Every structure is written in C-alpha cells, then in structure tokens.
Coordinates of C-alpha atoms in Angstrom, one line a residue:
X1 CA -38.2 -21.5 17.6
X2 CA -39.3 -18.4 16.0
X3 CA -36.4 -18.5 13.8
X4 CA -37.5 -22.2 12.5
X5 CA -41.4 -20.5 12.0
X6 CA -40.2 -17.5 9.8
X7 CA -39.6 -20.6 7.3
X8 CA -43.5 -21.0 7.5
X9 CA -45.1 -17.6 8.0
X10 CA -46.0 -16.8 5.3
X11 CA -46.4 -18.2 1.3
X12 CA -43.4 -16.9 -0.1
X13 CA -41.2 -18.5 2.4
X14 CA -43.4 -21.6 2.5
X15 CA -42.8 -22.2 -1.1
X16 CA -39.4 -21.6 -0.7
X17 CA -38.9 -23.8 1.9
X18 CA -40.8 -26.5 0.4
X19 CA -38.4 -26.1 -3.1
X20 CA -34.9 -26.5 -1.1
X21 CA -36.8 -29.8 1.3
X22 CA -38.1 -31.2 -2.3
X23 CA -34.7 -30.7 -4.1
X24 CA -33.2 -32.1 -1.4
X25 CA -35.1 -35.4 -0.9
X26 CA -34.8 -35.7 -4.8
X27 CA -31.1 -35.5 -4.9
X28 CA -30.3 -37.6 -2.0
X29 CA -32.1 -40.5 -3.7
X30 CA -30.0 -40.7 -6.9
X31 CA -26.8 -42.3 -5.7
X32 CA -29.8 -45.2 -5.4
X33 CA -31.6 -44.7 -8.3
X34 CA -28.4 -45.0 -10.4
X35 CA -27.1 -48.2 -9.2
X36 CA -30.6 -49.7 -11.0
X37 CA -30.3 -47.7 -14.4
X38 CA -28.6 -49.3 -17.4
X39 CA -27.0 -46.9 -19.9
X40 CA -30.3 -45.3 -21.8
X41 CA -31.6 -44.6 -18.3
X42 CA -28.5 -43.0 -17.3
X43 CA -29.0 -40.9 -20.5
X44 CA -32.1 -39.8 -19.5
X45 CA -31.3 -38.6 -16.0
X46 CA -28.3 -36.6 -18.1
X47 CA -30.5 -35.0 -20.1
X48 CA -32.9 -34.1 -17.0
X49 CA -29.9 -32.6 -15.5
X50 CA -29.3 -30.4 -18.6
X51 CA -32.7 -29.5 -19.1
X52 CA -33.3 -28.5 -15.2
X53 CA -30.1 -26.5 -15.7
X54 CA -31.3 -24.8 -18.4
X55 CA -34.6 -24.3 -17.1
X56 CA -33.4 -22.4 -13.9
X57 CA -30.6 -20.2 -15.5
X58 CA -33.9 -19.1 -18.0
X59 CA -36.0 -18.2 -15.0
X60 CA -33.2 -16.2 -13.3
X61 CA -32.4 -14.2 -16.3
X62 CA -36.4 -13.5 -17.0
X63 CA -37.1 -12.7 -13.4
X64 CA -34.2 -11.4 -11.2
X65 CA -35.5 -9.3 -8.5
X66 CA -36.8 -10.0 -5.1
X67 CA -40.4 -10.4 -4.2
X68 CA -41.2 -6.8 -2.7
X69 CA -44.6 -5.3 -0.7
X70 CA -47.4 -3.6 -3.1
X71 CA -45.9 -0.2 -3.3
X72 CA -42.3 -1.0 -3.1
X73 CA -40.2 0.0 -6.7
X74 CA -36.7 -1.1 -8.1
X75 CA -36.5 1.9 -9.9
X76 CA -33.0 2.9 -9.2
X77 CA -31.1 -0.9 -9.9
X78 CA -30.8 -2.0 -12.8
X79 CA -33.2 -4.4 -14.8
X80 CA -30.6 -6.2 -16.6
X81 CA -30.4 -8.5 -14.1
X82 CA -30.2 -11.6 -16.2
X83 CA -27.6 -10.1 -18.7
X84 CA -25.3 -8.6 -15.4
X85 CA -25.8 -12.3 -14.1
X86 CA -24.1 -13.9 -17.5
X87 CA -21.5 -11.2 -17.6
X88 CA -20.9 -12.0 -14.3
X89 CA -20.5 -15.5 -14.2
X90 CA -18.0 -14.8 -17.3
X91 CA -15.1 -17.1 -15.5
X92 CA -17.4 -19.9 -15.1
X93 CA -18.3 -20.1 -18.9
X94 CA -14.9 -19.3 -20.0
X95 CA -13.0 -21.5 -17.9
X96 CA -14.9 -24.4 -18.4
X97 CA -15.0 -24.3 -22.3
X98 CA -11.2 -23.9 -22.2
X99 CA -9.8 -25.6 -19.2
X100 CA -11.1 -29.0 -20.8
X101 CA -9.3 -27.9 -24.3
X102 CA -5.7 -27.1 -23.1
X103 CA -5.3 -29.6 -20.2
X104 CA -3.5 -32.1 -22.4
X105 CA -1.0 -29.6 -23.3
X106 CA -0.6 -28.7 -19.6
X107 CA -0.5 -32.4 -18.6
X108 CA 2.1 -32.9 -21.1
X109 CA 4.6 -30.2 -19.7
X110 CA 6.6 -29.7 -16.1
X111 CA 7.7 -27.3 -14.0
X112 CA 10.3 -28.5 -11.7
X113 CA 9.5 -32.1 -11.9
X114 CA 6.0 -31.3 -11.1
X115 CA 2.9 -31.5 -13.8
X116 CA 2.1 -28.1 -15.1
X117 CA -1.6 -29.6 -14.5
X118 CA -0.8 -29.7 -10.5
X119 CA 0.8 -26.2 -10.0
X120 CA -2.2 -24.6 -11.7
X121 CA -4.8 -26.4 -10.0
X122 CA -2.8 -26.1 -6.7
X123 CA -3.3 -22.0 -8.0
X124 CA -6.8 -22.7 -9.0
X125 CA -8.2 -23.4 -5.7
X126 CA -5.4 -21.2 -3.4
X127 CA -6.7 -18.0 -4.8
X128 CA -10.6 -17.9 -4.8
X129 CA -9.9 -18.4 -0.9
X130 CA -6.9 -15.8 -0.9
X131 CA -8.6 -13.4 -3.0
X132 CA -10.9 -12.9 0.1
X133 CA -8.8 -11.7 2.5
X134 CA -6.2 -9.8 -0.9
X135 CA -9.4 -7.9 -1.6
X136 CA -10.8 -6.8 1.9
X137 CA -8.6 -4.1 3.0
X138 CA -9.3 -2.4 -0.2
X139 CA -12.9 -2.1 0.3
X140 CA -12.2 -0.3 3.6
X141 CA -10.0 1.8 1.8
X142 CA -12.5 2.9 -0.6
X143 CA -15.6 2.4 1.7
X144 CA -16.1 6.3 2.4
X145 CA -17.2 7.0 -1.0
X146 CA -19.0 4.2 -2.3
X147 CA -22.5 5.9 -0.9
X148 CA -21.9 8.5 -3.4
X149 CA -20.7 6.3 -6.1
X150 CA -18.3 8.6 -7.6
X151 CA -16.4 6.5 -9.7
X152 CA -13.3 9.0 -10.6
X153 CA -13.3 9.8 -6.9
X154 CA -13.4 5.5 -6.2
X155 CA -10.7 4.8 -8.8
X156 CA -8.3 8.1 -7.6
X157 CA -8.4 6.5 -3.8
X158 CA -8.1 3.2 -5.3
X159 CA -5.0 4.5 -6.8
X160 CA -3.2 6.3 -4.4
X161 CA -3.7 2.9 -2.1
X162 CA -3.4 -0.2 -4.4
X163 CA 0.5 -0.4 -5.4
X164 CA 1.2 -0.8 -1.0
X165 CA -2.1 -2.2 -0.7
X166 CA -0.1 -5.3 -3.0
X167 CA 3.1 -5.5 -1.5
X168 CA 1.6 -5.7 2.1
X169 CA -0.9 -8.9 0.4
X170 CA 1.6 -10.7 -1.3
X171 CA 3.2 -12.4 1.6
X172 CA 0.0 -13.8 2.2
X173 CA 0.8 -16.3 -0.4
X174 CA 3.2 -17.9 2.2
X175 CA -0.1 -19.2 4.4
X176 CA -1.0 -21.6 1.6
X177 CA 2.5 -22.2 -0.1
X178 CA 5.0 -23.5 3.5
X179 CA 1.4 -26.1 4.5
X180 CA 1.9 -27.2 0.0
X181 CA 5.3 -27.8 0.4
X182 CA 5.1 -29.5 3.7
X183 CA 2.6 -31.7 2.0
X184 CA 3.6 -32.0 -1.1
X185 CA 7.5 -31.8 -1.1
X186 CA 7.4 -29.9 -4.3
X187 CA 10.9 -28.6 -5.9
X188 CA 11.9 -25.2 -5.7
X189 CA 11.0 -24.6 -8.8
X190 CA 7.5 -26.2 -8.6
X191 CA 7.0 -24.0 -5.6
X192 CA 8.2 -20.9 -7.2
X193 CA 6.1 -21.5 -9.9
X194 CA 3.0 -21.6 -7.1
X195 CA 4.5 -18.5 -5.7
X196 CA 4.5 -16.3 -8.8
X197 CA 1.1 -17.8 -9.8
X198 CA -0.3 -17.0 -6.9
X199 CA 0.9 -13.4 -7.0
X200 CA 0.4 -12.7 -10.4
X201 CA -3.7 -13.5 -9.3
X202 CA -3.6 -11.5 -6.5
X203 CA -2.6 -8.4 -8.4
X204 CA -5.2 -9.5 -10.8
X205 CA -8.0 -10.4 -8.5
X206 CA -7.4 -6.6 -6.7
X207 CA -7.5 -4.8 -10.2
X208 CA -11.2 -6.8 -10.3
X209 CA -12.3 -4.6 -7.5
X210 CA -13.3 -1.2 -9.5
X211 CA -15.4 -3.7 -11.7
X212 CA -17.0 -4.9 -9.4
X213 CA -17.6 -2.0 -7.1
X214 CA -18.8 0.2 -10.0
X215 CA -20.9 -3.1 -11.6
X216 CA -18.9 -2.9 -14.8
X217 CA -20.4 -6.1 -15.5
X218 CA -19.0 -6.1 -19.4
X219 CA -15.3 -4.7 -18.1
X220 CA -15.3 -7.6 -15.9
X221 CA -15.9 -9.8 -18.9
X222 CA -13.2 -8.3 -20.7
X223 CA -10.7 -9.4 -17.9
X224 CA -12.1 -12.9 -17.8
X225 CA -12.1 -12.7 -21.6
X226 CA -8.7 -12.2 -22.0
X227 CA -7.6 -14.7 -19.6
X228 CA -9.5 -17.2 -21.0
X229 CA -8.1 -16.2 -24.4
X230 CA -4.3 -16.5 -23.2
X231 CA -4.9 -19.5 -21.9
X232 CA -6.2 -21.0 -25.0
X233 CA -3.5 -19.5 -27.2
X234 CA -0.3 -20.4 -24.9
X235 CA -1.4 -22.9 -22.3
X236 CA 1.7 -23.9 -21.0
X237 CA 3.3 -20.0 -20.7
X238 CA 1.5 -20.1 -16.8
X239 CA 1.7 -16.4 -16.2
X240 CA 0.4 -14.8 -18.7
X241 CA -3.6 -15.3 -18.2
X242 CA -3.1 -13.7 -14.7
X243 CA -0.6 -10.6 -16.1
X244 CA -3.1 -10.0 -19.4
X245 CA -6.2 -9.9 -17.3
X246 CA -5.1 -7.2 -15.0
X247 CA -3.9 -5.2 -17.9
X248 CA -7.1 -4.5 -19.1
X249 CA -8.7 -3.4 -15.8
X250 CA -5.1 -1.2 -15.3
X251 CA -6.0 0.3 -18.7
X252 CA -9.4 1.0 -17.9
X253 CA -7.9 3.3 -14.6
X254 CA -6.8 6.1 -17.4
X255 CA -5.5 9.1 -15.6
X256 CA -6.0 8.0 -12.4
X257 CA -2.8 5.9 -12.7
X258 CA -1.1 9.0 -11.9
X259 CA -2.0 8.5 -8.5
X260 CA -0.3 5.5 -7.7
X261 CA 2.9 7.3 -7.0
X262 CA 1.5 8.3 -4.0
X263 CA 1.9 4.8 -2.8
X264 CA -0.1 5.5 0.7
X265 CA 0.0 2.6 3.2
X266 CA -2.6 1.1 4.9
X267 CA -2.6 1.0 8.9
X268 CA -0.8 -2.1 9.6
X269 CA -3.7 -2.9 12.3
X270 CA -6.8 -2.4 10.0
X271 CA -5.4 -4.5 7.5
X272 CA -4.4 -7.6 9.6
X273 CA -8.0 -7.4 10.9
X274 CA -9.6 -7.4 7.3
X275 CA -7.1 -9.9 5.9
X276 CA -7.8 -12.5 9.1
X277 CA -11.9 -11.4 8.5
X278 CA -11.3 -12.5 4.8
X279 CA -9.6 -15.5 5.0
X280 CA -12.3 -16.7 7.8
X281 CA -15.2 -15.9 5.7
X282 CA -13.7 -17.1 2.4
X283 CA -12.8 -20.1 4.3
X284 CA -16.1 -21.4 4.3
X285 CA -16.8 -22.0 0.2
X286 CA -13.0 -22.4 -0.6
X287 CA -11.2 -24.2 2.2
X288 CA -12.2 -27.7 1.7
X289 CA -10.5 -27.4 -1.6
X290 CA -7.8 -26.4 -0.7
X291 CA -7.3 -28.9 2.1
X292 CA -8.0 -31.8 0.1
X293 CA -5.9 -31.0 -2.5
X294 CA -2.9 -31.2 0.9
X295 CA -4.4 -34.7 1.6
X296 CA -4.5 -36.3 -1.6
X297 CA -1.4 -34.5 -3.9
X298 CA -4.2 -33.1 -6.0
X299 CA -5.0 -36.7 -7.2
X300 CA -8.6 -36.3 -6.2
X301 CA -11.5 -36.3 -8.8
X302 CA -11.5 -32.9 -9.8
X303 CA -13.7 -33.3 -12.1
X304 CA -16.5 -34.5 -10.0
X305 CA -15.5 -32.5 -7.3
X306 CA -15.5 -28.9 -9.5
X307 CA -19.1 -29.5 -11.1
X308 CA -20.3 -30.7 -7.7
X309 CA -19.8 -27.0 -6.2
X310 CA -20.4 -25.0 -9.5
X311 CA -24.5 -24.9 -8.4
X312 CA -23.3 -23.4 -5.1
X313 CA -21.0 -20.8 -6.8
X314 CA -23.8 -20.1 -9.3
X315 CA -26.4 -19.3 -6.5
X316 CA -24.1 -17.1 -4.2
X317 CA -23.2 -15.0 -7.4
X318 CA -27.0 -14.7 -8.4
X319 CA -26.9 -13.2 -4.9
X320 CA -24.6 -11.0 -5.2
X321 CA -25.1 -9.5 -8.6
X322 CA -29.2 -9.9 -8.5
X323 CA -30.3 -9.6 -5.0
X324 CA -27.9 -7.7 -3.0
X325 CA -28.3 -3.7 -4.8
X326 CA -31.7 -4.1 -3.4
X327 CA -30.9 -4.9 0.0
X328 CA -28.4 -2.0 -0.3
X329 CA -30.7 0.0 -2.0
X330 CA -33.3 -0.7 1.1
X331 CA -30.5 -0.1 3.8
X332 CA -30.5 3.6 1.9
X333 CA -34.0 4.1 2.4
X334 CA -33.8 2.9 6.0
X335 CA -31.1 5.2 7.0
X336 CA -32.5 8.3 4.9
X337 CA -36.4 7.6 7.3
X338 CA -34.0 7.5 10.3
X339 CA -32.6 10.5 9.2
X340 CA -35.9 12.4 7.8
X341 CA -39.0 10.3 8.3
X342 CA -41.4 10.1 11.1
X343 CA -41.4 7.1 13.4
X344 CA -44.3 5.4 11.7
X345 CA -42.5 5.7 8.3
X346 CA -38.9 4.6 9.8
X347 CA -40.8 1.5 11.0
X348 CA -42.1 0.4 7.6
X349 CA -38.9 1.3 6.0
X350 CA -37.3 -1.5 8.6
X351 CA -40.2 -3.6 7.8
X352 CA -39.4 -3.6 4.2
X353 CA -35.6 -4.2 4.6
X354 CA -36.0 -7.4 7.0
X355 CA -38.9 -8.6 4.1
X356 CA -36.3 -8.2 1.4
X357 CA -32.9 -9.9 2.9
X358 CA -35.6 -13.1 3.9
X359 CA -36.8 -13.3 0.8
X360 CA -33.0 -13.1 -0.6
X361 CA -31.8 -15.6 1.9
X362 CA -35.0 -18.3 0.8
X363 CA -34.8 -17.4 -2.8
X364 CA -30.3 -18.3 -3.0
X365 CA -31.3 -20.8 -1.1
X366 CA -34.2 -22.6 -3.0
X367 CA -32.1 -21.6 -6.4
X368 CA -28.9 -23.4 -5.0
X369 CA -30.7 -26.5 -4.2
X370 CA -32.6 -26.9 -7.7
X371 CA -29.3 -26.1 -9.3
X372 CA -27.8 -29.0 -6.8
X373 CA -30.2 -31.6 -8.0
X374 CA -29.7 -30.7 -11.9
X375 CA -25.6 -30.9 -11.1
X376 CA -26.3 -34.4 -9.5
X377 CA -28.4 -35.1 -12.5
X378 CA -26.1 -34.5 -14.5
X379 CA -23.2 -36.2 -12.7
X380 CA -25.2 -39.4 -11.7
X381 CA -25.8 -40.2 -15.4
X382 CA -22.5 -39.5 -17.0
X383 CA -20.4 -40.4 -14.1
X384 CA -22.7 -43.5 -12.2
X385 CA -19.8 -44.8 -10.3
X386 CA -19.2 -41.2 -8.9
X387 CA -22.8 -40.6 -8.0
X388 CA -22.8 -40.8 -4.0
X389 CA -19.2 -38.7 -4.0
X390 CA -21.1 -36.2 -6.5
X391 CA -24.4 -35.8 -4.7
X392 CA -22.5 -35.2 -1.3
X393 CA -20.0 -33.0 -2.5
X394 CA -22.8 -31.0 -4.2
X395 CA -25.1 -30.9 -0.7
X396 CA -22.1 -30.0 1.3
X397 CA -21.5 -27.0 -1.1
X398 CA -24.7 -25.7 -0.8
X399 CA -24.5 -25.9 3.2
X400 CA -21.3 -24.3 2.8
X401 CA -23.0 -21.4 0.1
X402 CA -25.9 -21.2 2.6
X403 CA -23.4 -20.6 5.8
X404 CA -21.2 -17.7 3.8
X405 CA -24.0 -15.8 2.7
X406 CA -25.5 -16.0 6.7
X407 CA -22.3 -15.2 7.6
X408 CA -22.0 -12.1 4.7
X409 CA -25.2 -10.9 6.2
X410 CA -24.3 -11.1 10.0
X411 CA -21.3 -9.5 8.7
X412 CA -23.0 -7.0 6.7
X413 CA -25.2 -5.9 10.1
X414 CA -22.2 -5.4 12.3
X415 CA -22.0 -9.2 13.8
X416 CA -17.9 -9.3 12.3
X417 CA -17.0 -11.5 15.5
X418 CA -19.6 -13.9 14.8
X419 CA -19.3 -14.3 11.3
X420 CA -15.7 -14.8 11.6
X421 CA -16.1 -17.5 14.5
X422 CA -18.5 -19.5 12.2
X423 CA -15.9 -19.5 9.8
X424 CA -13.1 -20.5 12.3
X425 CA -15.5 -23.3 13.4
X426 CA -15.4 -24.6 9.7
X427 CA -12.1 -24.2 9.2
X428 CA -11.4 -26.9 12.3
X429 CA -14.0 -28.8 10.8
X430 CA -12.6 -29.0 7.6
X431 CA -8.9 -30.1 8.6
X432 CA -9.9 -32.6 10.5
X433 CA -12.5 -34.4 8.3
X434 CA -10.4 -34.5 5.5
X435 CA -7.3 -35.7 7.9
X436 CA -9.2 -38.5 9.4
X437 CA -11.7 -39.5 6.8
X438 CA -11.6 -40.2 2.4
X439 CA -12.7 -37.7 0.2
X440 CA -16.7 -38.9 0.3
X441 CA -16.4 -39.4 4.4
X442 CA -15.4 -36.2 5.0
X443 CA -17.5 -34.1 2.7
X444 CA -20.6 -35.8 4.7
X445 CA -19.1 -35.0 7.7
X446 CA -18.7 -31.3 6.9
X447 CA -22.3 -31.8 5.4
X448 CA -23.4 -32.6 9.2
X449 CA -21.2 -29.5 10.6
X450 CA -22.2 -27.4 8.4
X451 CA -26.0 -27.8 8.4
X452 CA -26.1 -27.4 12.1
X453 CA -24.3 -23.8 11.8
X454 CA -26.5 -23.0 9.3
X455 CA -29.5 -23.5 11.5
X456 CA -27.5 -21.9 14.0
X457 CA -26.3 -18.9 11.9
X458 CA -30.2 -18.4 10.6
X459 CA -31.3 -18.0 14.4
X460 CA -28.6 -15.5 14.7
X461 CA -29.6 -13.7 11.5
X462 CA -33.1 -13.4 12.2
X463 CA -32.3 -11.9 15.6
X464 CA -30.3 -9.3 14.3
X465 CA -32.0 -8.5 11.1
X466 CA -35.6 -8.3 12.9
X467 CA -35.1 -4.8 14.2
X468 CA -32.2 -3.8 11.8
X469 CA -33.2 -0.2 12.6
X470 CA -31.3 -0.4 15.5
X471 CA -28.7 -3.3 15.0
X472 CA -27.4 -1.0 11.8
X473 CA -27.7 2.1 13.2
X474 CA -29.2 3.4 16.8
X475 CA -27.5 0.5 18.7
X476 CA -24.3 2.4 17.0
X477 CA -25.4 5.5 18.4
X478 CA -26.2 4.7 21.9
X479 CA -22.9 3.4 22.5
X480 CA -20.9 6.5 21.9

C-alpha cells in the first residue's frame, strides 16, 4: 500500500502519475477513434502524432536533469544532456533513414534460398537481446576502475580481457540460431549467414562498451555512422556494417591494443553467471521479438511492430544517458557521508538518493507513455487498419521498458536474484503467448503479465531503495 501512495505524496510524483494515467486513457481510445475517421481526419491525427513527437524530444533536449531538493547541484555531469541524448540515439536516426532506402535491394537478393531481408532482420532482433548478456562480463571485468574513471587504465584492462572475453561469447549465438533453425528450417547457408551476422555484432556491440563507459557520446556516433554508411553504399555485402563499425572504436583503443596479447580469461563461473543475468534482463525489452519472429517466419508486420516499441526504446535510453550519472553521482555522495559525514548528514544524503531514482523512475515513465500516445498517433493515421495491433504493441513495450528499468534498479541495489526471476517470469510468459495466441492476442496478454510485475517490481523497489544506506552498503557490511 505504501508503495501505491509514493505515486501521490507529493506534486512531482502526482503530476507524473497523472501524465502516464492520461497518456494512457488517450491512447487506448484510438483503435476507436480511427474506425470513425475518413482520410483528412486520419491526416490530422498523423500530424498530431508528429507534432507531439516533436514536442517531447524538444522538452528532453531543453531540460534533461532530474528534479532535485533546493540545495542539491549537477555540477559535476554534464549539461549537454540533450545533445548526449541525440548522439546517443544515433542508431535510431540512422537506421531508420536507411533501412527504408536499401530494403528493396536486400529483398531483391538471397542467401541460401533465404531473403537477404529475413537473415538480417532474423540478426536485427537476435542481437539487441544478445548484446546483453555479450556485454556483461566485460563490465565486471572493468568494474574496479570505473569509480576513478581512468580511461587509459579502463581501455588497458579492457584490452588485456576482450580478445577471450569474445571467443568465450560467441557460442552464445547457438541459443538463438539451433531454436531459428528448428523453426525456420533455414539452409545451411542461410544459417551460416545468421551465424557470422550474429558474431560479426557481437564483436561490434563489445567494442561499444569503452564508448559507452567513458560517455564518448560523438565516438559512439562515429560507429553508428559508419554502419549506417556501409549499409547504404553496399546493402547486400551483409558483413560489412558490423566489421566497419568496430573498426573505428578498435582505432580509437591506440596503444592499448598492445595489450590484447595478453589474452587473459575470464573465470568460467563469473561469466556464466553474468551471461545468464544478461540474457534474463535483456529478455524483458527484446524477447518478444525474437520469439515472434520463430512463430511467424519473420512474416509479421515489422513495420508496425518496430515503430510501436521505438517510444519505449527512446525513454529507457533518455534514462540512461540523462538520468542515470546523477543517480550515480548521488550513490557517490552517499557512500563518501558513510564514509566521512556525521549521521545526520548520511541520512540526508540517503534522503536525496531515494528522491532522485523516484523522480527518474516517474519522469521515464511519464516520457515513455507521451511518446506511446504520439507513436500511436502516428500509426493510427497512416496505418488505420493496423491501429489496435499498433496501440497494444506500443502499451506492451512501455510495460516491458517500465519492468527493465525496475529490474536495472533492483539490480543496481544488489536485488540480482530478483531482477533476474522477473525476467525469467517474462520470458515464460512470452513463449507461451505468442505459441498459443496471434500476434495482437498475445502482445495483450504480455500487456496483462507484464503490468502486474511492474506493480509488483515497484513494491519491491521502493522497499529496497527506501533505506538505500543500508541495502547498498551497511547490510553488505554486517554480513561479513
């Protein structure tokens, strides 16, 4: 109960709350609205969409910082929030000018009997999900010295780790390529294709992670850059994007290269257990994809189905790039008044940190749903006959945002277990919607799931990140 009144207890939170309940009424009403609207209304409610869309992404990039207490500074993250957040969301804008450009070339050429269209896609939602779990061991690896953020130090360990680090990941590409062959019945060939696609990301997706760790923001565009650019200048030569990407974040290592000879392993038991936490936690915002694509041969409505979760994708990275230094930077200040500070100032410090990760939480949350109802805008009046498929698919995203960035946070406060059984939970949930139900059936049953371990992953959350003194550091202590 007191998790439900921390929605209510205070303005911030109440306007918050009110903006996702009013977004959502708003968007579940269009599938109806449509069905009345002859072609100049269905114009209209486009250009709503786009203006609401413009709207939002104008009010991010002016004002990208959490509410904070009077006193409270920013001083040490950056300001560029808004210009980080474009930088950032460099694939999006990239991909979607050019995918649309060079499909017809891909459509028109095969690989193995297979449409070069397919093996890409089949790819293109196999890797966002496996780049979760290719990614995680490395962050352990390097997770001593990010505190000090010594990026020579960062890159040298990154170094002596990645080239093992890669050959103990790639297997992983098995998981999703034996349950695409069972369901597909691909060729060799096709399926080789998958294989070396699949690879060629994951080497590219792990050279992302100095960029990302040392918020490179404009070296990060680069990569996407280039990608982007191959692509448009030799659609149907497959593995080049991947392979061109990674060179420039390879190129950007300089002397640290030298390193990689040392080709140091990581402990065989460390790494299954980040690989299984990432492909749990990654399950919840990429799975579905992944599975319907088994279900349906990839004959689904992309289209629909890919600008239905963009909003979602949009708000989690807004997190991440715009809200997240300054929970980090208030963990800092927490653990430096544990450290230094008398009681009275350690309590205000935790104060502060539970104030900012709410207001996170609400404000990803509020900017998700907005961004929903302009996406189902958008795809209710150029696509009327897709309009219940789109606004579901788009709902069911944002539950499924909402649920990964609870579970991030549990995860984030030492609650791994929990956050991984959340994701388990979807997982379950997911297979079995999509076996027994169509595509609109079981995105509305997942919509149901996943709402109801949202409420129950915000309980959790709020009981761990009330006294986040002690979950993050003195329950720690007085267990040794």
């Amino acid at each position: 109960m007191g998790s439900i009144k921390s929605l209510v207890h205070d303005a911030y939170s109440r306007r918050r709350t009110a903006i996702i309940l009013t977004a959502l009424l708003l968007t579940a009403l269009i599938p109806g609205i449509v069905d009345g609207l002859t072609r100049p209304g269905l114009t209209v409610l486009t250009v709503g969409g786009g203006v609401l869309v413009l709207l939002t992404v104008a009010l991010l990039a002016r004002d990208s910082t959490p509410s904070l207490p009077v006193g409270e500074s920013n001083s040490s993250v950056s300001n560029r929030g808004g210009i980080n957040l474009m930088l950032y969301l460099s694939p999006v804008i990239f991909l979607n000018i050019v995918f649309p450009l060079v499909s017809p070339h891909m459509a028109a050429a095969t690989v193995g009997g297979v449409q070069l269209t397919y093996v890409v896609l089949a790819s293109s939602i196999t890797v966002p999900w496996l780049a979760q779990a290719a990614c995680m061991p490395a962050y352990r690896a390097i997770g001593g010295l990010m505190a000090e953020r010594d990026m020579q130090k960062i890159t040298r360990r990154f170094c002596e780790v990645w080239p093992a680090m890669f050959t103990q990941t790639v297997p992983l590409v098995a998981v999703f390529a034996l349950p695409l062959w069972l369901a597909t019945g691909w060729s060799l060939q096709a399926m080789g294709a998958y294989l070396a696609l699949c690879a060629a990301h994951v080497l590219f997706v792990q050279s992302l992670v100095l960029a990302n760790v040392g918020e490179r923001r404009g070296l990060w565009a680069v990569a996407w850059a280039a990608y982007a650019l191959s692509l448009a200048v030799a659609p149907t030569l497959w593995i080049l994007p991947p392979l061109l990407a990674a060179t420039t974040q390879i190129a950007a290592m300089g002397r640290s290269l030298t390193h990689v000879k040392t080709f140091e392993r990581l402990g065989r038991r460390n790494f299954a257990v980040d690989v299984v936490r990432g492909l749990l936690l990654g399950s919840v915002l990429w799975a579905d994809k992944f599975v319907l694509f088994l279900v349906t041969d990839g004959t689904f409505q992309v289209v629909v189905v890919f600008m239905a979760m963009l909003p979602a994708v949009l708000a989690y990275n807004f997190y991440f790039v715009n809200l997240a230094p300054h929970v980090d930077q208030a963990v800092t200040r927490l653990h430096k008044a544990i450290e230094h500070e008398p009681l009275p100032e350690m309590a205000s410090r935790s104060t502060v940190l539970s104030y900012i990760v709410d207001r996170s939480v609400l404000r990803t949350g509020a900017v998700g749903m907005v961004l929903t109802l302009a996406a189902s805008l958008l795809l209710g009046g150029l696509q009327p006959e897709n309009a219940l498929l789109a606004v579901t698919v788009s709902v069911a995203s944002w539950t499924f945002m909402m649920l990964t960035l609870l579970s991030y946070e549990l995860d984030y406060i030492g609650e791994k277990i929990t956050a991984q059984v959340l994701g388990a939970v979807h997982l379950v949930a997911a297979g079995l919607a999509f076996t027994m139900l169509g595509t609109t059936g079981a995105y509305a049953l997942l919509l149901l799931v996943d709402f109801a371990l949202v409420v129950g992953a915000w309980a959790l959350y709020k009981r761990h990140w009330a006294k986040p003194e002690y979950t993050l550091f003195w329950r720690h202590a007085t267990s040794w």
